[in-house]
Amino acid sequence: MSALLDLSAVEMAARVRAGKLKAEELTKACLDRIAQTSRKQPSFFWGEESLARAREIDKQVQAGRDPGPLAGVPVALKDNLLYEGHRVGCASKILEGYRAPYNATVVERMLGAGAVLIGRTNMDEFAMGSSTENSAYGPTRNPWDAERVPGGSSGGSAAAVAARMVPLSLGSDTGGSIRQPAALCGIAGLKPTYGLVSRWGLVAFASSLDQIGPFARTTEDAALLLSVLAGWDRKDSTSAKVEARDYVADCKGDLNGLRIGLPKEAFVDGLDPEVAEAVRASVKAYEKLGAKFVDVSLPNTRYGVATYYIIAPSEASANLARFDGVRFGARKEGADLLASYESTRGAGFGPEVKRRIMLGTYALSSGYYDAYYGQAQRVRTLVSRDYAAAFEQADLLLTPTAPTPAFKLGEKADDPLQMYLNDVFTIPANLAGLPGLSVPCGFSKSGLPIGLQLQAPAFQEARLLRAAARYEEAAGWSSRAPASV
Amino acid sequence: VSFDEKDVAKIARLARLALSPEELHRYAQQFDKIMGHVDELKKAQTEGVPATANPMGAKNVMREDAAEPMDGEAFLALAPAREASFFKVRKVIE
């Protein structure tokens, strides 16, 4: 593997901008690494096109123009983000042959910042899952142990960064789909505040929960990408009117006097002992860095998974109604129009997507609406109130990201409820719209990465990034690489 | 709640999904288990608590009602079946 791939994205961009490193050389190094590692991994890369784009960046530098903060940095996209003229499949048969007719805002912004888009990565179909096993392309494997899952739903994006195929990638997080795979793959993953990053051009799953965010090996690299992604977009009516800022600069500064809350609900029976131990050790490390810990309680997060499994499927059942075989994607003809819809959707969607569409359809159906969807929306308010109370005592909250390290392929595939419980620590932030970040905090005895999650009040990403960056430096976990690297 | 194949078939019809008999059977069992967990929600004390639809509290976001040009052909080209500038579907009216 080329030593270039050990550089941080911040360093890569700095060297390309200064004319000290050719973007083409960097892209070539990534493509070679991809060719070496991805034989058994379902992912799709744009080889020659990416090299041509890299040469274009080099020309800009030679002509004395600055390509931007991501100059020449290769970035991979989750397969649910639209990049004009390129295939987008959401890992689903129903989008067979679909090519994006326009760019997602995040794609537009990354291109404007000089990034080299290098490929699209595997995911759970329509972002529904926690293991990247629910994919029409087949499962992605964890770079730390090929018998284990990378987490999900953005498992391909997390695995690609962990395996040094790319320095940066994008994921989407509806109930933990960035943070949980970041934890299971031993890298940094950030779910920004709801509204901080435009979702224009993201294939919608659950619109009141979905957020796009970065994966990187370090917090500072995630901050670099976030600086490009963040900011108001008139094309997304849920996007927040906040100014773009330099999140890399926000990573500086000490943690003296920072108050970190430990929610008592996060340290319960059933938590893997090695995960509990690693997270408790991180508390000690934070104390040495000057942080103070307070006990807090988020009593209604015990309803988090149940609330999520009403709200997310309900919104999905509405969002996915558009996949009817009329305007795009695959069609399977039936005897009449209704039968055509049914056979197109029955054949095109995988088992988990059908399961969630039906759960949502049921929850929204006449006679059940208030008992399920209405109640879930009210509990959602209670979860937000819990956070508001906790953030009166604490600046940040610290919990495990996932209850266990990476599990084996197939281990939970037949038990949807067990799979859903993977997201017990990550779901509440989506319900309340708050930012959350996962960074590595240790390894199990068998060498699997463990992640800790930091959560902050809305739009306090700067605080989150600073706290993660200081810990990362002090703990040193992020410099470990899988044996396959 | 308890689900049988008939219940699942009814939901599948509402959701426009053709399912095999095996799928009906499997989903009935899984829905029992999943909804058993979801029923925990009923224990939450929510009297007088308002609903949250958008976590940032956004209400209606307005903009000018102005058309923007787009390349219709780029969208039509994605259709599984078309005729001229139309999407082609099965006859709706007998």
Coordinates of C-alpha atoms in Angstrom, one line a residue:
Chain A
M1 CA 0.0 0.0 0.0
S2 CA 1.3 3.5 -0.9
A3 CA 2.5 5.5 2.1
L4 CA 0.4 8.4 0.7
L5 CA -2.7 6.6 2.0
D6 CA -1.5 7.0 5.6
L7 CA -1.7 10.8 5.2
S8 CA -4.6 12.6 6.7
A9 CA -7.1 14.2 4.3
V10 CA -6.1 17.6 5.8
E11 CA -2.5 16.9 4.8
M12 CA -3.4 15.5 1.4
A13 CA -5.4 18.7 0.5
A14 CA -2.6 21.0 1.9
R15 CA 0.0 19.2 -0.3
V16 CA -2.1 19.3 -3.4
R17 CA -2.9 22.9 -3.0
A18 CA 0.8 23.7 -2.5
G19 CA 1.7 21.8 -5.6
K20 CA 3.8 19.4 -3.6
L21 CA 1.6 16.3 -4.4
K22 CA -0.2 15.5 -7.6
A23 CA -3.9 14.7 -7.2
E24 CA -3.5 12.2 -10.0
E25 CA -0.8 10.3 -8.0
L26 CA -3.1 10.3 -4.9
T27 CA -6.1 9.0 -6.9
K28 CA -4.0 6.4 -8.5
A29 CA -2.8 5.2 -5.1
C30 CA -6.4 4.9 -3.9
L31 CA -7.5 3.0 -7.0
D32 CA -4.6 0.6 -6.6
R33 CA -5.5 0.0 -3.0
I34 CA -9.1 -0.5 -4.1
A35 CA -8.1 -3.0 -6.7
Q36 CA -6.1 -4.9 -4.1
T37 CA -8.8 -5.0 -1.4
S38 CA -12.1 -4.9 -3.1
R39 CA -12.2 -8.1 -5.0
K40 CA -14.6 -9.6 -2.6
Q41 CA -16.3 -6.4 -1.6
P42 CA -19.3 -5.1 -3.5
S43 CA -18.5 -1.6 -4.4
F44 CA -18.2 0.4 -7.6
F45 CA -15.5 2.7 -8.6
W46 CA -15.1 5.2 -11.5
G47 CA -11.3 4.5 -12.2
E48 CA -10.4 6.4 -15.4
E49 CA -13.0 9.1 -14.8
S50 CA -11.6 9.8 -11.4
L51 CA -8.1 10.0 -12.7
A52 CA -9.2 12.5 -15.4
R53 CA -10.9 14.6 -12.7
A54 CA -7.6 14.4 -10.6
R55 CA -5.6 15.6 -13.6
E56 CA -8.0 18.6 -14.0
I57 CA -7.3 19.5 -10.3
D58 CA -3.6 19.3 -11.0
K59 CA -4.0 21.7 -14.0
Q60 CA -5.8 24.2 -11.8
V61 CA -3.0 24.2 -9.3
Q62 CA -0.4 24.5 -12.1
A63 CA -2.4 27.5 -13.4
G64 CA -2.2 29.1 -10.0
R65 CA -5.8 28.6 -9.1
D66 CA -6.9 27.1 -5.8
P67 CA -9.1 24.0 -6.3
G68 CA -10.5 24.4 -2.8
P69 CA -10.3 22.9 0.7
L70 CA -10.7 19.3 -0.6
A71 CA -8.2 19.7 -3.4
G72 CA -7.5 16.3 -4.9
V73 CA -8.9 14.4 -2.0
P74 CA -10.6 11.2 -3.1
V75 CA -14.1 10.7 -1.5
A76 CA -16.5 7.7 -1.8
L77 CA -20.3 8.2 -1.8
K78 CA -22.9 6.0 -0.2
D79 CA -25.1 4.4 -2.9
N80 CA -28.1 6.6 -2.0
L81 CA -26.5 10.0 -3.0
L82 CA -27.2 11.3 -6.5
Y83 CA -24.2 12.1 -8.8
E84 CA -25.4 13.3 -12.2
G85 CA -25.0 10.7 -14.9
H86 CA -23.8 8.0 -12.5
R87 CA -25.6 4.9 -11.3
V88 CA -27.3 5.1 -8.0
G89 CA -28.9 1.9 -6.7
C90 CA -29.6 2.1 -2.9
A91 CA -28.4 -1.5 -3.0
S92 CA -31.8 -2.4 -4.4
K93 CA -33.0 -4.3 -7.3
I94 CA -35.8 -1.8 -7.8
L95 CA -33.4 0.8 -8.9
E96 CA -31.7 -1.4 -11.5
G97 CA -30.3 0.8 -14.3
Y98 CA -31.1 4.1 -12.6
R99 CA -28.7 7.0 -13.3
A100 CA -28.9 10.2 -11.4
P101 CA -30.4 13.0 -13.4
Y102 CA -29.0 15.7 -11.1
N103 CA -26.4 16.2 -8.4
A104 CA -27.1 16.0 -4.7
T105 CA -26.2 19.3 -3.0
V106 CA -23.4 17.6 -1.1
V107 CA -22.0 16.3 -4.3
E108 CA -22.1 19.7 -5.9
R109 CA -20.4 21.2 -2.8
M110 CA -17.6 18.6 -2.8
L111 CA -17.0 19.1 -6.5
G112 CA -16.8 22.8 -5.9
A113 CA -14.2 22.2 -3.2
G114 CA -11.9 20.2 -5.4
A115 CA -12.7 16.7 -4.3
V116 CA -12.2 13.7 -6.5
L117 CA -15.3 11.5 -6.3
I118 CA -14.0 8.0 -6.7
G119 CA -16.9 5.6 -6.3
R120 CA -20.1 4.5 -4.6
T121 CA -20.2 2.1 -1.6
N122 CA -22.4 -0.7 -0.5
M123 CA -25.2 -0.2 2.1
D124 CA -28.2 -1.9 3.5
E125 CA -31.0 -1.5 1.0
F126 CA -32.5 1.9 1.2
A127 CA -30.4 2.4 4.4
M128 CA -32.5 0.0 6.3
G129 CA -30.3 -2.2 8.5
S130 CA -27.3 -2.3 10.8
S131 CA -25.0 -4.7 9.1
T132 CA -24.9 -4.0 5.3
E133 CA -26.2 -7.6 4.8
N134 CA -29.5 -6.4 3.4
S135 CA -27.9 -5.5 0.0
A136 CA -28.8 -6.7 -3.5
Y137 CA -25.1 -6.7 -4.2
G138 CA -24.2 -9.0 -1.3
P139 CA -22.7 -8.2 2.1
T140 CA -19.6 -6.0 2.9
R141 CA -17.1 -7.5 5.3
N142 CA -15.4 -5.8 8.2
P143 CA -11.7 -4.9 7.4
W144 CA -10.7 -6.0 11.0
D145 CA -12.3 -9.5 10.6
A146 CA -13.7 -10.7 7.3
E147 CA -16.1 -13.0 9.1
R148 CA -17.8 -10.1 10.7
V149 CA -20.1 -7.3 9.5
P150 CA -18.9 -3.7 9.2
G151 CA -22.1 -2.4 10.7
G152 CA -24.7 -0.5 8.8
S153 CA -26.4 0.9 7.0
S154 CA -23.4 2.9 5.7
G155 CA -21.1 -0.2 6.1
G156 CA -19.4 0.2 2.7
S157 CA -18.4 3.8 3.4
A158 CA -17.1 2.9 6.8
A159 CA -15.2 -0.2 5.6
A160 CA -13.6 1.8 2.7
V161 CA -12.1 4.3 5.0
A162 CA -11.0 1.7 7.6
A163 CA -9.3 -0.3 4.8
R164 CA -7.5 2.8 3.6
M165 CA -9.3 2.6 0.2
V166 CA -10.2 6.3 0.6
P167 CA -9.4 9.0 3.2
L168 CA -13.0 10.3 3.3
S169 CA -16.5 9.0 2.5
L170 CA -20.1 10.0 3.0
G171 CA -22.8 8.1 4.8
S172 CA -26.4 8.9 5.9
D173 CA -27.7 8.3 9.4
T174 CA -31.3 7.8 10.2
G175 CA -31.0 5.8 13.5
G176 CA -27.2 5.3 13.8
S177 CA -26.2 4.4 10.2
I178 CA -23.0 6.5 10.3
R179 CA -22.0 6.2 14.0
Q180 CA -22.6 2.5 14.4
P181 CA -20.5 1.4 11.4
A182 CA -17.8 3.9 12.4
A183 CA -17.6 2.2 15.8
L184 CA -17.5 -1.3 14.3
C185 CA -14.8 -0.3 11.8
G186 CA -12.6 1.7 14.2
I187 CA -12.9 5.1 12.6
A188 CA -14.6 8.5 13.2
G189 CA -18.2 9.1 12.0
L190 CA -20.4 12.1 12.5
K191 CA -24.1 12.6 12.3
P192 CA -24.6 16.4 12.1
T193 CA -27.6 18.2 13.6
Y194 CA -30.8 17.8 11.7
G195 CA -30.8 20.5 9.1
L196 CA -27.1 21.3 9.1
V197 CA -26.4 19.4 5.9
S198 CA -28.8 19.6 2.9
R199 CA -30.5 16.3 1.9
W200 CA -31.3 17.4 -1.6
G201 CA -30.3 14.5 -3.7
L202 CA -30.3 12.0 -0.9
V203 CA -32.8 9.2 -1.6
A204 CA -35.2 9.7 1.3
F205 CA -35.8 7.0 3.9
A206 CA -37.3 8.7 7.0
S207 CA -37.4 12.4 6.3
S208 CA -37.7 13.7 9.9
L209 CA -34.6 11.6 10.9
D210 CA -32.2 11.4 7.9
Q211 CA -28.9 13.3 7.9
I212 CA -25.8 13.1 5.7
G213 CA -22.4 13.0 7.4
P214 CA -18.7 12.2 7.0
F215 CA -16.5 9.2 7.8
A216 CA -12.8 9.7 8.3
R217 CA -9.9 8.1 10.1
T218 CA -9.6 11.2 12.4
T219 CA -11.9 13.8 13.8
E220 CA -10.0 16.6 12.1
D221 CA -10.5 15.0 8.7
A222 CA -14.3 14.6 9.4
A223 CA -14.3 18.3 10.3
L224 CA -12.6 19.2 7.0
L225 CA -15.4 17.4 5.1
L226 CA -18.1 18.8 7.3
S227 CA -16.9 22.4 6.6
V228 CA -17.7 21.8 2.9
L229 CA -21.0 20.0 3.5
A230 CA -22.6 22.3 6.0
G231 CA -24.8 25.3 5.4
W232 CA -28.2 26.4 4.3
D233 CA -29.6 25.2 0.9
R234 CA -32.7 26.6 -0.6
K235 CA -33.4 23.2 -2.3
D236 CA -34.0 21.5 1.1
S237 CA -36.8 23.1 3.0
T238 CA -35.6 21.5 6.3
S239 CA -32.1 22.9 5.9
A240 CA -31.2 25.3 8.7
K241 CA -30.1 28.9 8.2
V242 CA -26.7 28.6 9.7
E243 CA -23.4 30.0 8.4
A244 CA -20.8 27.6 7.1
R245 CA -17.7 27.6 9.4
D246 CA -14.2 26.2 9.6
Y247 CA -14.8 23.1 11.7
V248 CA -11.1 22.2 11.4
A249 CA -10.2 25.3 13.4
D250 CA -12.9 24.3 15.9
C251 CA -10.9 21.1 16.6
K252 CA -8.3 23.2 18.5
G253 CA -8.4 24.1 22.1
D254 CA -8.4 22.3 25.5
L255 CA -11.1 20.6 27.5
N256 CA -10.6 22.3 30.8
G257 CA -13.9 22.6 32.6
L258 CA -15.9 20.8 30.0
R259 CA -18.8 19.1 31.7
I260 CA -19.6 15.6 30.3
G261 CA -22.8 13.8 31.3
L262 CA -23.0 10.1 31.7
P263 CA -26.6 8.9 31.1
K264 CA -27.3 6.2 33.5
E265 CA -29.5 4.4 31.0
A266 CA -26.4 3.7 28.8
F267 CA -24.7 1.5 31.3
V268 CA -27.2 -1.3 31.8
D269 CA -27.2 -5.1 31.9
G270 CA -26.7 -6.5 28.5
L271 CA -23.9 -4.1 27.6
D272 CA -20.9 -6.1 26.4
P273 CA -18.4 -6.1 29.3
E274 CA -15.5 -5.2 27.0
V275 CA -17.5 -2.3 25.6
A276 CA -18.3 -1.1 29.1
E277 CA -14.7 -1.4 30.2
A278 CA -13.4 0.6 27.2
V279 CA -16.0 3.3 27.6
R280 CA -15.2 3.6 31.4
A281 CA -11.5 3.9 30.6
S282 CA -12.3 6.8 28.2
V283 CA -13.9 8.5 31.2
K284 CA -10.6 8.4 33.0
A285 CA -8.8 9.7 29.9
Y286 CA -11.2 12.6 29.7
E287 CA -10.7 13.5 33.3
K288 CA -7.0 13.7 32.7
L289 CA -7.7 16.1 29.8
G290 CA -9.6 18.4 32.3
A291 CA -13.2 17.3 31.7
K292 CA -15.6 16.9 34.7
F293 CA -18.2 14.1 34.7
V294 CA -21.8 14.4 35.9
D295 CA -24.4 11.7 36.2
V296 CA -27.5 12.5 34.1
S297 CA -30.6 10.6 33.2
L298 CA -32.6 10.3 29.9
P299 CA -35.5 8.2 31.2
N300 CA -37.5 8.2 28.0
T301 CA -34.7 6.9 25.9
R302 CA -35.9 3.4 27.0
Y303 CA -38.7 3.9 24.5
G304 CA -36.2 5.0 21.8
V305 CA -36.1 1.8 19.7
A306 CA -39.9 1.4 19.9
T307 CA -40.5 5.0 18.9
Y308 CA -38.0 4.7 16.0
Y309 CA -39.6 1.5 14.7
I310 CA -42.9 3.4 14.4
I311 CA -41.6 6.7 13.0
A312 CA -39.0 5.5 10.6
P313 CA -41.1 2.7 8.9
S314 CA -44.1 5.1 8.7
E315 CA -42.1 7.8 6.9
A316 CA -40.5 5.1 4.8
S317 CA -43.8 3.6 3.7
A318 CA -44.8 7.1 2.4
N319 CA -41.3 7.9 0.9
L320 CA -41.0 4.5 -0.8
A321 CA -44.4 4.7 -2.5
R322 CA -42.6 6.5 -5.4
F323 CA -41.0 3.2 -6.4
D324 CA -43.8 2.0 -8.5
G325 CA -42.1 1.1 -11.8
V326 CA -43.7 4.0 -13.7
R327 CA -41.1 6.7 -13.9
F328 CA -37.8 5.0 -13.2
G329 CA -36.2 1.7 -12.1
A330 CA -37.2 -1.8 -12.9
R331 CA -40.8 -2.8 -13.8
K332 CA -42.5 -6.2 -13.6
E333 CA -45.7 -6.2 -15.5
G334 CA -48.9 -7.7 -14.0
A335 CA -52.4 -8.2 -15.4
D336 CA -53.5 -4.7 -14.7
L337 CA -52.0 -1.5 -13.2
L338 CA -52.5 -2.6 -9.5
A339 CA -50.9 -6.0 -10.2
S340 CA -48.1 -4.2 -12.0
Y341 CA -47.4 -2.1 -8.9
E342 CA -47.6 -5.1 -6.6
S343 CA -45.3 -7.4 -8.7
T344 CA -42.8 -4.6 -9.4
R345 CA -42.5 -3.8 -5.6
G346 CA -42.8 -7.4 -4.5
A347 CA -39.9 -8.4 -6.8
G348 CA -37.9 -5.2 -6.5
F349 CA -37.7 -4.7 -2.7
G350 CA -35.7 -7.0 -0.4
P351 CA -37.1 -8.6 2.8
E352 CA -36.1 -5.8 5.2
V353 CA -37.5 -3.1 3.1
K354 CA -40.8 -4.9 2.6
R355 CA -40.9 -5.5 6.4
R356 CA -40.5 -1.8 7.2
I357 CA -42.9 -0.6 4.5
M358 CA -45.5 -2.9 6.0
L359 CA -44.8 -2.0 9.6
G360 CA -45.2 1.7 8.5
T361 CA -48.4 1.0 6.5
Y362 CA -49.8 -0.8 9.5
A363 CA -48.9 1.9 12.0
L364 CA -50.5 4.6 9.8
S365 CA -53.6 2.6 8.9
S366 CA -57.1 3.6 10.0
G367 CA -57.8 2.9 13.6
Y368 CA -54.1 2.5 14.6
Y369 CA -52.7 5.9 13.7
D370 CA -53.0 7.6 17.1
A371 CA -52.0 4.6 19.1
Y372 CA -48.8 4.2 17.2
Y373 CA -47.7 7.2 15.1
G374 CA -49.3 9.8 17.4
Q375 CA -48.0 8.2 20.5
A376 CA -44.5 7.8 19.0
Q377 CA -44.5 11.5 18.1
R378 CA -45.4 12.4 21.6
V379 CA -42.7 10.2 23.1
R380 CA -40.3 11.9 20.7
T381 CA -41.1 15.2 22.5
L382 CA -40.3 13.5 25.8
V383 CA -37.0 12.3 24.5
S384 CA -36.1 15.9 23.4
R385 CA -37.1 17.2 26.8
D386 CA -34.8 14.6 28.5
Y387 CA -31.9 15.9 26.4
A388 CA -32.8 19.5 27.2
A389 CA -32.7 18.8 30.9
A390 CA -29.4 16.8 30.7
F391 CA -27.8 19.6 28.7
E392 CA -28.5 22.0 31.6
Q393 CA -26.0 20.0 33.6
A394 CA -23.6 18.9 30.9
D395 CA -22.0 20.3 27.8
L396 CA -21.8 16.9 26.1
L397 CA -23.0 13.4 26.7
L398 CA -20.8 10.3 26.5
T399 CA -22.2 6.7 25.9
P400 CA -21.1 3.6 24.0
T401 CA -21.9 3.9 20.3
A402 CA -23.0 0.2 20.0
P403 CA -23.8 -2.4 22.6
T404 CA -21.3 -4.9 21.2
P405 CA -18.3 -5.0 18.8
A406 CA -18.8 -6.2 15.3
F407 CA -20.9 -9.4 15.1
K408 CA -20.6 -12.3 12.7
L409 CA -22.2 -12.3 9.2
G410 CA -25.6 -14.0 9.4
E411 CA -25.6 -13.9 13.3
K412 CA -28.6 -11.6 13.5
A413 CA -30.0 -11.8 10.0
D414 CA -33.0 -14.0 11.0
D415 CA -33.9 -12.0 14.0
P416 CA -35.0 -8.4 13.0
L417 CA -35.7 -7.3 16.6
Q418 CA -32.2 -8.3 17.8
M419 CA -30.8 -6.4 14.8
Y420 CA -32.9 -3.3 15.6
L421 CA -31.5 -3.3 19.2
N422 CA -28.0 -2.5 17.8
D423 CA -29.1 1.0 17.5
V424 CA -30.3 1.5 21.1
F425 CA -27.6 4.2 21.9
T426 CA -27.7 6.0 18.5
I427 CA -31.5 6.3 17.8
P428 CA -32.3 8.9 20.5
A429 CA -30.1 11.6 18.8
N430 CA -32.0 11.1 15.6
L431 CA -35.3 11.4 17.4
A432 CA -34.2 14.7 19.0
G433 CA -32.3 15.9 15.9
L434 CA -29.0 16.3 17.8
P435 CA -25.5 15.8 16.6
G436 CA -23.6 12.7 17.5
L437 CA -20.1 11.5 16.8
S438 CA -18.4 8.1 17.2
V439 CA -14.6 7.8 17.7
P440 CA -12.6 4.6 18.5
C441 CA -12.1 4.0 22.3
G442 CA -10.4 0.7 22.4
F443 CA -10.3 -2.9 21.1
S444 CA -11.8 -6.2 22.3
K445 CA -9.4 -9.0 23.3
S446 CA -10.0 -10.5 19.9
G447 CA -8.9 -7.2 18.2
L448 CA -12.3 -5.7 17.2
P449 CA -12.7 -1.9 17.5
I450 CA -15.0 -0.3 20.1
G451 CA -16.4 3.1 19.7
L452 CA -17.7 5.8 22.1
Q453 CA -20.4 8.2 21.2
L454 CA -20.4 11.9 22.1
Q455 CA -23.7 13.9 21.7
A456 CA -24.1 17.6 21.9
P457 CA -27.0 20.2 21.8
A458 CA -28.2 21.2 18.4
F459 CA -25.6 22.9 16.2
Q460 CA -22.8 22.4 18.7
E461 CA -20.7 20.4 16.3
A462 CA -17.6 22.5 17.2
R463 CA -17.8 21.3 20.8
L464 CA -18.3 17.7 19.8
L465 CA -15.3 17.8 17.4
R466 CA -13.0 19.4 19.8
A467 CA -13.8 16.9 22.6
A468 CA -13.3 14.0 20.1
A469 CA -10.0 15.4 18.7
R470 CA -8.4 15.9 22.1
Y471 CA -9.4 12.4 23.2
E472 CA -8.2 10.9 19.9
E473 CA -4.8 12.5 20.3
A474 CA -4.4 11.4 23.9
A475 CA -5.7 7.8 23.5
G476 CA -4.0 7.0 20.1
W477 CA -6.5 4.4 19.1
S478 CA -7.1 6.0 15.7
S479 CA -3.6 5.2 14.5
R480 CA -4.2 1.5 14.6
A481 CA -4.8 -0.2 11.3
P482 CA -6.4 -3.5 10.5
A483 CA -4.0 -6.4 9.7
S484 CA -5.3 -6.3 6.2
V485 CA -3.6 -2.8 5.9
Chain B
V1 CA -51.5 -7.6 18.9
S2 CA -51.2 -10.8 17.1
F3 CA -50.7 -11.2 13.3
D4 CA -51.8 -14.0 11.0
E5 CA -51.3 -14.5 7.3
K6 CA -54.6 -12.8 6.5
D7 CA -53.6 -9.6 8.4
V8 CA -50.2 -9.5 6.6
A9 CA -52.0 -10.0 3.3
K10 CA -54.2 -7.0 4.0
I11 CA -51.3 -4.8 4.9
A12 CA -49.4 -6.0 1.8
R13 CA -52.3 -5.1 -0.4
L14 CA -52.4 -1.5 1.2
A15 CA -48.6 -1.3 0.6
R16 CA -48.8 -2.6 -3.0
L17 CA -46.6 -5.5 -2.3
A18 CA -47.0 -9.0 -3.9
L19 CA -45.9 -11.6 -1.3
S20 CA -45.5 -15.3 -1.5
P21 CA -47.3 -17.6 1.0
E22 CA -43.9 -18.2 2.7
E23 CA -43.4 -14.5 3.0
L24 CA -46.9 -14.0 4.5
H25 CA -46.1 -16.7 7.1
R26 CA -42.7 -15.3 8.0
Y27 CA -43.8 -11.7 8.3
A28 CA -46.7 -12.7 10.5
Q29 CA -44.3 -14.3 13.0
Q30 CA -41.9 -11.4 12.8
F31 CA -44.5 -8.7 13.2
D32 CA -45.7 -10.4 16.4
K33 CA -42.3 -10.1 17.9
I34 CA -41.5 -6.6 16.6
M35 CA -44.9 -5.1 17.5
G36 CA -44.6 -6.9 20.9
H37 CA -41.6 -4.7 21.6
V38 CA -43.2 -1.6 20.0
D39 CA -46.2 -2.0 22.3
E40 CA -43.9 -0.8 25.2
L41 CA -44.7 2.7 23.9
K42 CA -48.2 2.5 25.4
K43 CA -46.5 2.6 28.9
A44 CA -45.1 6.1 28.2
Q45 CA -46.9 8.9 30.0
T46 CA -47.8 11.3 27.2
E47 CA -51.0 13.0 28.5
G48 CA -50.9 16.7 27.4
V49 CA -47.6 16.2 25.6
P50 CA -47.5 17.7 22.1
A51 CA -46.3 15.7 19.1
T52 CA -43.0 16.3 17.4
A53 CA -43.0 16.1 13.6
N54 CA -39.8 17.9 12.9
P55 CA -37.1 17.8 15.6
M56 CA -36.1 21.4 15.0
G57 CA -39.7 22.6 15.3
A58 CA -39.9 23.9 11.7
K59 CA -43.3 24.8 10.6
N60 CA -44.3 25.6 7.0
V61 CA -41.3 26.8 5.0
M62 CA -42.4 29.0 2.1
R63 CA -40.7 30.0 -1.1
E64 CA -41.8 31.8 -4.3
D65 CA -44.0 29.6 -6.4
A66 CA -41.8 30.0 -9.5
A67 CA -41.1 27.3 -12.0
E68 CA -37.5 26.4 -12.8
P69 CA -36.5 25.0 -16.1
M70 CA -35.4 21.3 -16.1
D71 CA -34.4 18.9 -18.7
G72 CA -37.5 16.7 -19.1
E73 CA -35.8 14.3 -21.4
A74 CA -33.3 13.4 -18.7
F75 CA -36.2 12.2 -16.5
L76 CA -38.2 10.6 -19.2
A77 CA -35.2 8.6 -20.3
L78 CA -35.3 6.8 -17.0
A79 CA -38.8 5.4 -17.5
P80 CA -39.2 1.6 -18.0
A81 CA -41.7 2.4 -20.7
R82 CA -42.6 5.6 -22.5
E83 CA -44.3 7.0 -25.6
A84 CA -43.2 10.4 -26.9
S85 CA -43.1 12.7 -23.9
F86 CA -45.3 10.4 -21.7
F87 CA -44.7 7.7 -19.2
K88 CA -46.5 4.6 -20.4
V89 CA -48.6 2.5 -18.0
R90 CA -51.4 -0.1 -18.1
K91 CA -54.8 1.2 -18.9
V92 CA -56.5 2.6 -15.8
I93 CA -60.1 3.1 -17.1
E94 CA -62.0 0.2 -18.6

